[in-house]
DNA sequence: CTTCCTGCAAACCTTTTGCATGCCT
DNA sequence: AGGCATGCAAAAGGTTTGCAGGAAG
């Protein structure tokens, strides 16, 4: 389900600007940071301001509808965002070429369940990030 | 093995200030951020400067001897550090009381191995952070 | 002499906030 | 009127850097 629909379901009204921002997140293939999101949204309404971006992201976070990623700080301290509805997945970041790959599996689900059972913590937000070298970069080095 | 010994092993000489900083990390029970580390190191040498802290942390990162944690940004954007030599573990952060618990298990190890096998990525740095509510906080709410 | 370390202050980058304005109901 | 949304500019918070002075090999 798209963010826009989740918000609708919850009866949350969006202003025109916020709608543009939410749709930009929904329709993006890659992970966007605040600046990229602003840039993209401005294609549809150039008046949109940075502060509005952050305030909209804040609203989505408080609704638990988006996840905030660091992607191993590969590009500084900025945060990246993605809708939470996809199956929760790890992010593998290649420290050499910067490629980001997503990873999910039964074992990952199992681990989360195990954490809940053994620690008593709820797992509201789970962030698994791996920094390493992707296969292509490894082979390029060895070859 | 302590950071200080790993550095010794690698033949890396430390200045007096850097030694103090490294030992502060080695001897700390909790996770320190740059400011806390500075404060603690200044107890032994008040002349130590912020920049030296960051430069020393940078050196340790480049040596792969410390891990950098975000702890779910529970307290803003600062980074926390810990020696990498302990068995790699997840960090469970209680969003209510701020408690940080460490978690490691066979399943976690298995998952990392699975990631390597299936994705072809090396897993040089693995960061698993969970945000939720710890058992005590859950019970307090329900009770 | 050369290299690396250090302090200081300024710069940097991203995110957050205060305030006045404006829109919508 | 009342309540939120917005733009703007400034502040905040943490990290990085340029430069000049020093210590060490």
XYZ file of C-alpha atoms (C1' of nucleotides) in Angstrom:
336
model
C 0.000 0.000 0.000
C 1.220 3.475 -0.884
C 1.866 6.095 1.747
C -0.789 8.234 0.216
C -3.356 5.483 0.749
C -2.249 4.737 4.293
C -2.738 8.381 5.117
C -6.133 8.379 3.454
C -7.100 5.313 5.468
C -6.149 7.084 8.646
C -8.202 10.067 7.710
C -5.198 12.356 7.485
C -5.736 15.272 5.143
C -2.839 16.505 3.071
C -2.177 19.938 1.716
C -1.170 20.221 -1.907
C 2.507 20.539 -1.017
C 2.516 17.610 1.344
C 0.762 15.488 -1.204
C 3.487 16.226 -3.711
C 6.145 15.266 -1.193
C 4.434 12.060 -0.184
C 3.925 11.052 -3.786
C 7.556 11.743 -4.536
C 8.531 9.245 -1.855
C 5.982 6.756 -3.089
C 7.170 6.978 -6.661
C 10.885 6.977 -6.084
C 12.924 3.918 -6.892
C 15.986 4.929 -4.933
C 16.266 6.127 -1.386
C 15.840 9.854 -1.169
C 17.357 12.194 1.362
C 15.687 15.439 2.335
C 17.566 17.524 -0.214
C 16.839 15.141 -3.074
C 13.226 14.965 -2.069
C 12.989 18.735 -2.041
C 14.558 18.971 -5.456
C 12.227 16.420 -6.899
C 9.145 17.970 -5.349
C 10.120 21.378 -6.629
C 9.749 20.110 -10.161
C 6.059 20.066 -9.440
C 5.886 23.128 -7.209
C 8.962 25.347 -7.002
C 7.662 27.191 -3.961
C 8.133 24.208 -1.675
C 10.508 24.973 1.145
C 13.063 22.906 2.962
C 11.231 23.303 6.240
C 8.110 21.837 4.725
C 10.066 18.794 3.646
C 11.344 18.203 7.148
C 7.970 18.815 8.701
C 6.337 16.367 6.340
C 8.987 13.747 6.994
C 8.463 14.265 10.686
C 4.763 13.657 10.324
C 5.381 10.458 8.376
C 7.864 9.261 10.958
C 5.439 9.902 13.773
C 2.830 7.958 11.845
C 5.315 5.121 11.572
C 4.903 5.124 7.805
C 8.495 5.627 6.758
C 11.854 4.246 7.810
C 14.897 6.394 8.216
C 18.175 4.989 6.922
C 21.771 6.037 7.331
C 23.207 3.753 4.676
C 26.440 3.436 6.601
C 27.071 7.184 6.309
C 28.437 6.483 2.872
C 27.598 10.051 1.915
C 27.779 11.953 5.136
C 25.201 12.356 7.807
C 22.102 12.739 5.746
C 19.146 10.455 6.256
C 17.393 8.492 3.592
C 13.772 7.511 3.625
C 11.606 4.713 2.362
C 8.001 3.671 2.909
C 7.727 1.113 5.648
C 5.182 -1.064 3.963
C 7.576 -3.122 1.887
C 8.764 -6.192 3.721
C 11.434 -5.087 6.159
C 14.830 -5.617 4.642
C 18.497 -5.067 5.322
C 20.581 -2.632 3.312
C 23.911 -3.766 1.970
C 26.174 -0.879 1.065
C 29.260 -1.348 -1.067
C 31.987 0.775 0.454
C 33.758 0.828 -2.883
C 31.179 1.670 -5.532
C 28.375 2.931 -3.309
C 25.820 0.445 -4.578
C 22.933 -0.273 -2.227
C 21.302 -3.662 -2.290
C 18.306 -4.767 -0.300
C 18.175 -8.065 1.487
C 15.438 -9.980 3.199
C 15.061 -13.607 4.176
C 13.390 -16.067 6.474
C 16.440 -16.063 8.703
C 16.142 -12.325 9.109
C 12.516 -12.684 10.147
C 13.507 -15.454 12.495
C 16.145 -13.304 14.101
C 13.694 -10.514 14.756
C 11.282 -12.936 16.338
C 14.078 -14.380 18.442
C 15.049 -10.906 19.605
C 11.505 -10.201 20.722
C 11.252 -13.490 22.583
C 14.597 -13.415 24.294
C 14.938 -9.738 25.085
C 11.350 -8.766 25.685
C 11.824 -5.728 23.463
C 9.246 -4.887 20.868
C 10.836 -4.444 17.471
C 9.041 -1.374 16.217
C 11.914 -0.183 14.063
C 14.609 -2.533 12.838
C 17.569 -1.271 10.925
C 20.180 -3.678 9.607
C 22.927 -2.096 7.574
C 25.966 -3.849 6.205
C 29.064 -2.177 4.858
C 31.369 -4.248 2.714
C 32.355 -4.880 -0.843
C 29.890 -6.110 -3.405
C 30.676 -9.106 -5.559
C 31.564 -7.054 -8.614
C 34.025 -4.912 -6.695
C 35.557 -7.946 -5.031
C 36.126 -9.635 -8.359
C 37.535 -6.511 -9.906
C 40.080 -6.356 -7.090
C 41.119 -9.985 -7.283
C 41.130 -10.207 -11.056
C 42.071 -7.769 22.761
C 42.199 -4.097 23.686
C 42.473 -1.389 21.083
C 45.745 -0.367 22.582
C 47.158 -3.835 21.966
C 45.797 -4.097 18.447
C 47.537 -0.861 17.631
C 50.729 -2.103 19.216
C 50.502 -5.281 17.161
C 50.189 -3.233 14.019
C 53.191 -1.202 14.942
C 51.210 2.002 15.248
C 52.790 4.480 17.609
C 50.576 6.667 19.729
C 51.197 10.090 21.116
C 50.398 10.673 24.771
C 47.078 12.299 23.945
C 45.988 9.592 21.572
C 46.897 6.960 24.067
C 44.661 8.583 26.637
C 41.808 8.667 24.157
C 42.245 5.074 23.106
C 42.414 3.901 26.676
C 39.292 5.852 27.503
C 37.444 3.901 24.837
C 38.956 0.635 26.009
C 37.976 1.209 29.594
C 34.498 2.559 29.093
C 31.527 0.408 29.920
C 28.969 2.476 28.054
C 29.078 3.735 24.517
C 30.814 7.061 24.296
C 30.186 9.812 21.809
C 32.881 12.262 20.796
C 31.920 14.845 23.413
C 31.786 12.316 26.251
C 35.093 10.877 25.160
C 36.654 14.328 25.168
C 35.322 15.052 28.610
C 36.622 11.825 30.001
C 40.029 12.180 28.399
C 40.356 15.702 29.728
C 40.299 14.342 33.231
C 43.727 13.000 32.455
C 44.948 15.829 30.233
C 42.870 18.996 30.115
C 44.685 20.280 27.060
C 43.128 17.710 24.761
C 41.147 19.310 21.997
C 37.987 18.319 20.223
C 39.784 18.085 16.906
C 42.210 15.575 18.330
C 39.304 13.421 19.424
C 37.835 13.382 15.951
C 41.181 12.759 14.328
C 41.883 9.871 16.640
C 38.466 8.360 16.031
C 39.070 8.718 12.338
C 42.318 6.831 12.619
C 40.648 4.028 14.559
C 37.860 3.824 12.018
C 40.292 3.606 9.163
C 42.065 0.822 11.014
C 38.744 -0.943 11.352
C 39.200 -1.135 15.107
C 36.043 0.600 16.229
C 32.400 0.496 15.249
C 30.318 3.587 14.900
C 26.774 3.419 16.235
C 23.768 5.664 15.854
C 21.645 4.033 18.533
C 18.504 4.909 16.637
C 19.260 8.633 16.973
C 17.725 8.432 20.388
C 19.795 11.436 21.396
C 20.269 13.308 18.194
C 22.772 12.766 15.461
C 25.853 12.046 17.461
C 27.824 8.875 16.924
C 28.790 6.402 19.560
C 31.830 4.202 19.463
C 32.882 0.808 20.686
C 35.865 -1.447 20.066
C 35.156 -3.876 17.300
C 36.771 -6.849 18.959
C 33.863 -7.871 21.147
C 31.612 -10.335 19.417
C 29.492 -8.386 16.998
C 26.128 -7.670 18.523
C 22.894 -5.859 17.864
C 21.821 -2.838 19.853
C 18.309 -2.715 21.213
C 17.208 0.792 22.107
C 14.158 1.456 24.232
C 12.352 4.394 22.719
C 10.700 5.070 26.050
C 13.415 4.944 28.699
C 16.492 5.127 26.500
C 17.991 1.900 27.752
C 20.456 0.210 25.404
C 20.779 -3.549 25.473
C 23.193 -5.634 23.480
C 22.131 -8.757 21.704
C 24.012 -11.520 19.991
C 23.059 -15.047 19.033
C 23.732 -17.947 16.754
C 20.888 -16.869 14.521
C 22.504 -13.483 14.105
C 25.761 -15.111 13.079
C 23.852 -17.357 10.724
C 22.155 -14.400 9.115
C 25.442 -12.677 8.452
C 26.822 -15.805 6.866
C 23.703 -16.162 4.774
C 24.017 -12.577 3.603
C 27.582 -13.194 2.476
C 26.650 -16.357 0.630
C 23.552 -15.108 -1.066
C 24.537 -11.545 -1.890
C 28.237 -11.905 -2.493
C 28.874 -8.898 -0.272
C 31.590 -9.012 2.303
C 30.260 -8.029 5.724
C 33.030 -5.792 6.972
C 30.770 -3.651 9.109
C 27.414 -4.885 10.338
C 25.096 -2.651 12.244
C 21.809 -3.981 13.584
C 19.802 -1.505 15.591
C 16.343 -2.067 16.970
C 14.049 0.602 18.320
C 11.151 -0.505 20.464
C 10.004 -0.747 24.017
C 11.864 -2.782 26.585
C 10.058 -5.284 28.754
C 9.956 -3.038 31.804
C 8.419 -0.176 29.865
C 5.908 -2.468 28.220
C 4.782 -3.829 31.550
C 4.571 -0.407 33.086
C 2.245 0.641 30.287
C 0.002 -2.404 30.477
C 0.001 -2.621 34.239
C 64.608 18.460 7.507
C 60.540 16.244 7.149
C 56.658 14.323 8.920
C 53.130 13.983 11.784
C 50.383 15.999 15.852
C 47.997 19.744 17.972
C 45.050 23.975 19.161
C 42.240 27.298 17.584
C 38.784 29.155 15.063
C 36.129 29.056 11.318
C 33.616 26.482 8.071
C 30.400 22.904 6.940
C 26.244 20.189 6.552
C 22.055 18.667 7.807
C 18.212 19.318 10.647
C 15.333 22.174 13.710
C 12.952 26.303 15.357
C 10.775 31.117 16.069
C 8.066 34.156 14.126
C 5.094 36.474 11.055
C 2.012 35.483 7.383
C -1.504 33.082 5.135
C -4.878 29.536 4.079
C -8.885 26.797 5.188
C -12.980 25.512 7.875
C -11.966 33.303 15.125
C -9.141 29.117 15.555
C -6.040 25.927 14.008
C -2.753 24.243 11.136
C 0.686 25.005 7.062
C 4.239 27.778 5.053
C 8.511 30.764 4.013
C 12.264 32.783 5.677
C 16.141 33.300 8.213
C 18.587 32.093 12.012
C 20.005 28.712 15.311
C 21.368 24.363 16.665
C 24.219 20.298 16.937
C 27.752 17.555 15.527
C 31.760 17.011 12.501
C 35.534 18.634 9.505
C 39.243 21.632 7.884
C 42.937 25.394 7.085
C 46.529 27.203 9.092
C 50.305 28.214 12.063
C 53.040 26.507 15.743
C 55.422 22.307 17.832
C 57.141 17.849 18.871
C 59.388 13.786 17.302
C 62.164 10.915 14.393
